[in-house]
Tab-separated table of C-alpha atoms in Angstrom:
chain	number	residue	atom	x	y	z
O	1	UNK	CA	0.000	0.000	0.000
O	2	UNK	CA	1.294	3.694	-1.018
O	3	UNK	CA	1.898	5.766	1.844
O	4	UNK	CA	0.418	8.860	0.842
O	5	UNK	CA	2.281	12.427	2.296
O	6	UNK	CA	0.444	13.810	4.943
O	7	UNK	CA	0.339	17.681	5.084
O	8	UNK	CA	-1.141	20.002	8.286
O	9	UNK	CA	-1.958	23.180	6.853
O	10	UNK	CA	-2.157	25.504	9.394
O	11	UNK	CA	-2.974	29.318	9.990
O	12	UNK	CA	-0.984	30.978	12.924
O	13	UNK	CA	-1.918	33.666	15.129
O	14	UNK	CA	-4.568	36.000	14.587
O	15	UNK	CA	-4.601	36.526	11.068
O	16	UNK	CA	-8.199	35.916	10.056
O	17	UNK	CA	-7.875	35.649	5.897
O	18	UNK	CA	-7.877	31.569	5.086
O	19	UNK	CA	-9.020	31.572	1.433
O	20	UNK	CA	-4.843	31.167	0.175
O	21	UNK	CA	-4.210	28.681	2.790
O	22	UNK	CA	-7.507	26.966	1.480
O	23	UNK	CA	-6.367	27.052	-2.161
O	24	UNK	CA	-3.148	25.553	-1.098
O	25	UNK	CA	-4.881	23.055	0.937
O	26	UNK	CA	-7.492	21.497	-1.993
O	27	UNK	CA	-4.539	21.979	-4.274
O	28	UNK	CA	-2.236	19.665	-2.275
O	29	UNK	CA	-5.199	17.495	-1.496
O	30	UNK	CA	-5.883	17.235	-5.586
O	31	UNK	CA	-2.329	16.379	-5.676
O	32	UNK	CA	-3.169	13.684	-3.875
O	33	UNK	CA	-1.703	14.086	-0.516
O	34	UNK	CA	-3.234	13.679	2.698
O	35	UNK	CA	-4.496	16.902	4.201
O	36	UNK	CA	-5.252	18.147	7.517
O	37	UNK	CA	-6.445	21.768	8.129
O	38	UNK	CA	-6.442	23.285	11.596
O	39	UNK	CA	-8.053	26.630	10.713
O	40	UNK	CA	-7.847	29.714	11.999
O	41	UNK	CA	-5.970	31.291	14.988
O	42	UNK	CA	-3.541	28.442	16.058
O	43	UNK	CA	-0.934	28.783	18.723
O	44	UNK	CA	3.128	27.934	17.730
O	45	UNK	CA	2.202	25.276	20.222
O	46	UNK	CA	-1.319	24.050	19.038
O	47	UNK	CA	0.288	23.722	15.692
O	48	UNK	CA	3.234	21.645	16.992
O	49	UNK	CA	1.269	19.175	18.988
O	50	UNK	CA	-1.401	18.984	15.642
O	51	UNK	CA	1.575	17.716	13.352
O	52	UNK	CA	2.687	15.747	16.691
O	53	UNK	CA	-0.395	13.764	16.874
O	54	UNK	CA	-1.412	13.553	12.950
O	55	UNK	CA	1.926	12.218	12.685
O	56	UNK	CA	2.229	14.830	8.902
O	57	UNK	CA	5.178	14.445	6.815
O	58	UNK	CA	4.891	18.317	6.299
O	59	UNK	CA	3.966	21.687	8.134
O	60	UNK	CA	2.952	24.331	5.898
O	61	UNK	CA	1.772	27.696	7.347
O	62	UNK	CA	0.105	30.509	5.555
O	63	UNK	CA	0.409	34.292	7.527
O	64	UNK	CA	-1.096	37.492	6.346
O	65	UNK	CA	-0.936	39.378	9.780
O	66	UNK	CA	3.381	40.008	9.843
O	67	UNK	CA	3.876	38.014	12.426
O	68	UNK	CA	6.038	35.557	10.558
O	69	UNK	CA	9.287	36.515	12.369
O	70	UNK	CA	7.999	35.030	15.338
O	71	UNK	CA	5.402	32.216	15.203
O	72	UNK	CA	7.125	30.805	12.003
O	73	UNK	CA	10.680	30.026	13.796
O	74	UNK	CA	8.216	29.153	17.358
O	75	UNK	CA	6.561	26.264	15.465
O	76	UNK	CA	10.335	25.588	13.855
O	77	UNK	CA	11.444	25.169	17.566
O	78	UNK	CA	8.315	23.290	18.965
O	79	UNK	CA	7.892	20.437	16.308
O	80	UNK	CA	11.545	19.746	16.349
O	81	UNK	CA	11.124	19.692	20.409
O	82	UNK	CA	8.682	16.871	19.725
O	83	UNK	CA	11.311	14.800	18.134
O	84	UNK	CA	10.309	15.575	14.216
O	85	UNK	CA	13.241	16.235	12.873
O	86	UNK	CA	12.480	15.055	9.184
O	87	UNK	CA	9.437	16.965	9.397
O	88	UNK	CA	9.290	19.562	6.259
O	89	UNK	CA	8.477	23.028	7.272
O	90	UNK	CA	7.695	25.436	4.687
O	91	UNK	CA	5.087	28.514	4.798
O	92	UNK	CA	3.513	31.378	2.546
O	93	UNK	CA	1.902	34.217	2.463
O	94	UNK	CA	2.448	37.857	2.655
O	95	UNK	CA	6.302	37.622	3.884
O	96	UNK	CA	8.752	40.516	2.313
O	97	UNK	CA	11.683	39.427	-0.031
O	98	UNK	CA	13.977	40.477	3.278
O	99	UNK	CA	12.517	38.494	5.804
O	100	UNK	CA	12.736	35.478	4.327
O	101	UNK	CA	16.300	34.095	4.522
O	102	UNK	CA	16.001	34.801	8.198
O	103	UNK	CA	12.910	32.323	8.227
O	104	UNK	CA	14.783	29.684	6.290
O	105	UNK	CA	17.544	30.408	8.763
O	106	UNK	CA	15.409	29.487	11.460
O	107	UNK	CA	13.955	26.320	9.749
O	108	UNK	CA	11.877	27.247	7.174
O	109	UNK	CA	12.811	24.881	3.960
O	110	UNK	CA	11.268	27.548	1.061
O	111	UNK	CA	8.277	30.481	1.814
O	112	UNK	CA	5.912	30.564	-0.813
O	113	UNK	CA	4.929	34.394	-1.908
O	114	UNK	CA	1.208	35.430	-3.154
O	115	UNK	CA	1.130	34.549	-6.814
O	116	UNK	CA	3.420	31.353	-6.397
O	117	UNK	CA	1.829	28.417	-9.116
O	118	UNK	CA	0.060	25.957	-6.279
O	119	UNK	CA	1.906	23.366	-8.338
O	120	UNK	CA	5.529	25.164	-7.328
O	121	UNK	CA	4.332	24.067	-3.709
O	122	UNK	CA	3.139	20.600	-4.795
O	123	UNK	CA	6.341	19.726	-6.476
O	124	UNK	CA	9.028	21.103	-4.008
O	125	UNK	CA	6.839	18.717	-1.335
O	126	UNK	CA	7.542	16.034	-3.456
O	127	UNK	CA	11.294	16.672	-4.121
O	128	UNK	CA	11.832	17.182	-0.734
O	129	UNK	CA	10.188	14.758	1.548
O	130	UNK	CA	11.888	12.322	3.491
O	131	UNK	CA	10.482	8.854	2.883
């Protein structure tokens, strides 16, 4: 039986705007991965313990609010605390150019900027999970 890649998509701190996070999310799911979204207003540490106990392959956040410089490399820190280390972490959203090599610093394996081809996101999932 195929092991299919599990994905939590997931929508950190009080940013209310979903729809790109739920474009992402059927897109991956067309793809054929598995899917889990944890809507809106997650915790760094709600986040962490989601991936934790879906047991996901990949984390992929979505941000509108700025807050990326801090809840992005918090849920870096907290699902590698759980003892994920070949868990992909990537996110998207409204990030500037500048901020993100400091995010991929932190953990982040590739951000994904408004306007990014959903099938960029589906194919650097594929190239880069660890199976």
């Amino acid at each position: 039986m195929e092991k299919y890649i599990r994905v939590l998509v997931a929508k950190p701190g009080l940013d209310g705007h979903d729809r790109g996070a739920k474009v992402v999310a059927r897109a991956l799911r067309d793809a054929g991965f598995e899917v889990i979204y944890t809507g809106l207003r997650q915790t760094p540490e709600q986040i962490a313990e989601a991936a934790l106990q879906e047991d996901v392959d990949v984390v992929a956040m979505s941000i509108l609010s700025g807050a990326h410089p801090h809840l992005f490399p918090k849920v870096v820190e907290l699902v590698r605390a759980n003892g994920m280390k070949d868990t992909l972490i990537i996110g998207g959203g409204v990030i500037p150019e500048g901020d993100i090599p400091a995010l991929k610093k932190a953990g982040i394996a590739e951000v994904f900027t408004p306007g990014t081809p959903t099938g960029d996101i589906v194919e650097f999932i594929k190239t880069h999970v660890k199976k």
